CSV table of C-alpha atoms in Angstrom, one decimal:
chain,number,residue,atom,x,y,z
A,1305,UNK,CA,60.1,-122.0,-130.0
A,1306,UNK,CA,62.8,-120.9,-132.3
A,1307,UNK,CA,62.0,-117.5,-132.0
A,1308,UNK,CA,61.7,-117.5,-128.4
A,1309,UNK,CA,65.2,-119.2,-128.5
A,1310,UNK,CA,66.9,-116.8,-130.5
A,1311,UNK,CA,65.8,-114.0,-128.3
A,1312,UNK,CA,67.2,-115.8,-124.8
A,1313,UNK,CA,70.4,-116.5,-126.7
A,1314,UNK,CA,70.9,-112.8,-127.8
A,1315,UNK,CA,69.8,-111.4,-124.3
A,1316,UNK,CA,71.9,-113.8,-123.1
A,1317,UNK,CA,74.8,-112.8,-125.2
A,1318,UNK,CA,74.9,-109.4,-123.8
A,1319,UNK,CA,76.2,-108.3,-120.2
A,1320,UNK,CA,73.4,-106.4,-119.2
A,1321,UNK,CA,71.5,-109.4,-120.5
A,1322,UNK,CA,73.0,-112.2,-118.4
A,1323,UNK,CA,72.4,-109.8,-115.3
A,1324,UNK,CA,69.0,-109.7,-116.2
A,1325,UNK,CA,68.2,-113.2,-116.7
A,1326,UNK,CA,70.3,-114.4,-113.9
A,1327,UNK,CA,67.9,-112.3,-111.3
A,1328,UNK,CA,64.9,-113.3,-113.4
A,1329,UNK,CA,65.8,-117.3,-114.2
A,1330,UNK,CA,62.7,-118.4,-112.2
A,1331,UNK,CA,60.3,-116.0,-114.1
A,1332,UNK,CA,61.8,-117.1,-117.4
A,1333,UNK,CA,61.5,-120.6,-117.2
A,1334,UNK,CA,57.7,-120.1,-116.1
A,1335,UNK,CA,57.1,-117.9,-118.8
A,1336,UNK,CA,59.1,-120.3,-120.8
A,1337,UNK,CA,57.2,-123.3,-120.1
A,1338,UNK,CA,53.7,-121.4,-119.9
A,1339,UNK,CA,54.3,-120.1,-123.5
A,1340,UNK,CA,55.5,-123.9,-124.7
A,1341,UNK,CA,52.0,-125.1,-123.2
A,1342,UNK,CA,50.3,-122.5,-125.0
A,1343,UNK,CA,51.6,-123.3,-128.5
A,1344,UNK,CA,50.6,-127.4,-127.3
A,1345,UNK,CA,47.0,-126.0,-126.1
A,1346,UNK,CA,46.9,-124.5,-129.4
A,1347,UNK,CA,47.9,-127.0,-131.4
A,1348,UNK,CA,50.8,-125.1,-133.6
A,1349,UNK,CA,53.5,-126.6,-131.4
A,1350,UNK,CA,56.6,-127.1,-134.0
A,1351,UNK,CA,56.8,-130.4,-135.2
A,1352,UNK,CA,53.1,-131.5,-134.5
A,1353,UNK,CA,50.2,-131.7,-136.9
A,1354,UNK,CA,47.1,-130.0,-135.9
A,1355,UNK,CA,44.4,-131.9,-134.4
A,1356,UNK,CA,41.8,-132.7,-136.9
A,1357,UNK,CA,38.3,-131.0,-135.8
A,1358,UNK,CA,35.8,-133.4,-135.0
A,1359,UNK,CA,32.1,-132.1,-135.4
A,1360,UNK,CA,30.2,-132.4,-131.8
A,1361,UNK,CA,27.2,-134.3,-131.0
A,1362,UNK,CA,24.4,-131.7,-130.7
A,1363,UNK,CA,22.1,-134.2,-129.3
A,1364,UNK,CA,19.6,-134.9,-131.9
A,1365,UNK,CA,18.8,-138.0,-133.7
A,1366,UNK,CA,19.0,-138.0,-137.5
């Protein structure tokens, strides 16, 4: 996310920039939230271990 945050703040910075996101705010905050879900999904969200793998069942007995 602290990528993605440092490009908002620098197209927000700029005039064009602020013209752009404020016709585009609803698509941004999808995009936003879809690429925060991703990184969750994933399991490289910033501050969270990744989920250990777990071997599955393949169905026969030992």
């Amino acid at each position: 996310m602290g990528r993605l945050a440092t490009l908002l703040g620098g197209l927000l910075l700029s005039r064009g920039g602020r013209r752009m996101a404020g016709r585009h705010a609803g698509k941004l905050a999808l995009a936003t939230l879809a690429f925060q879900l991703w990184q969750q999904r994933r399991g490289t969200a910033p501050g969270r271990p990744r989920p250990a793998s777990r071997s599955r069942w393949s169905g026969r007995r030992p």
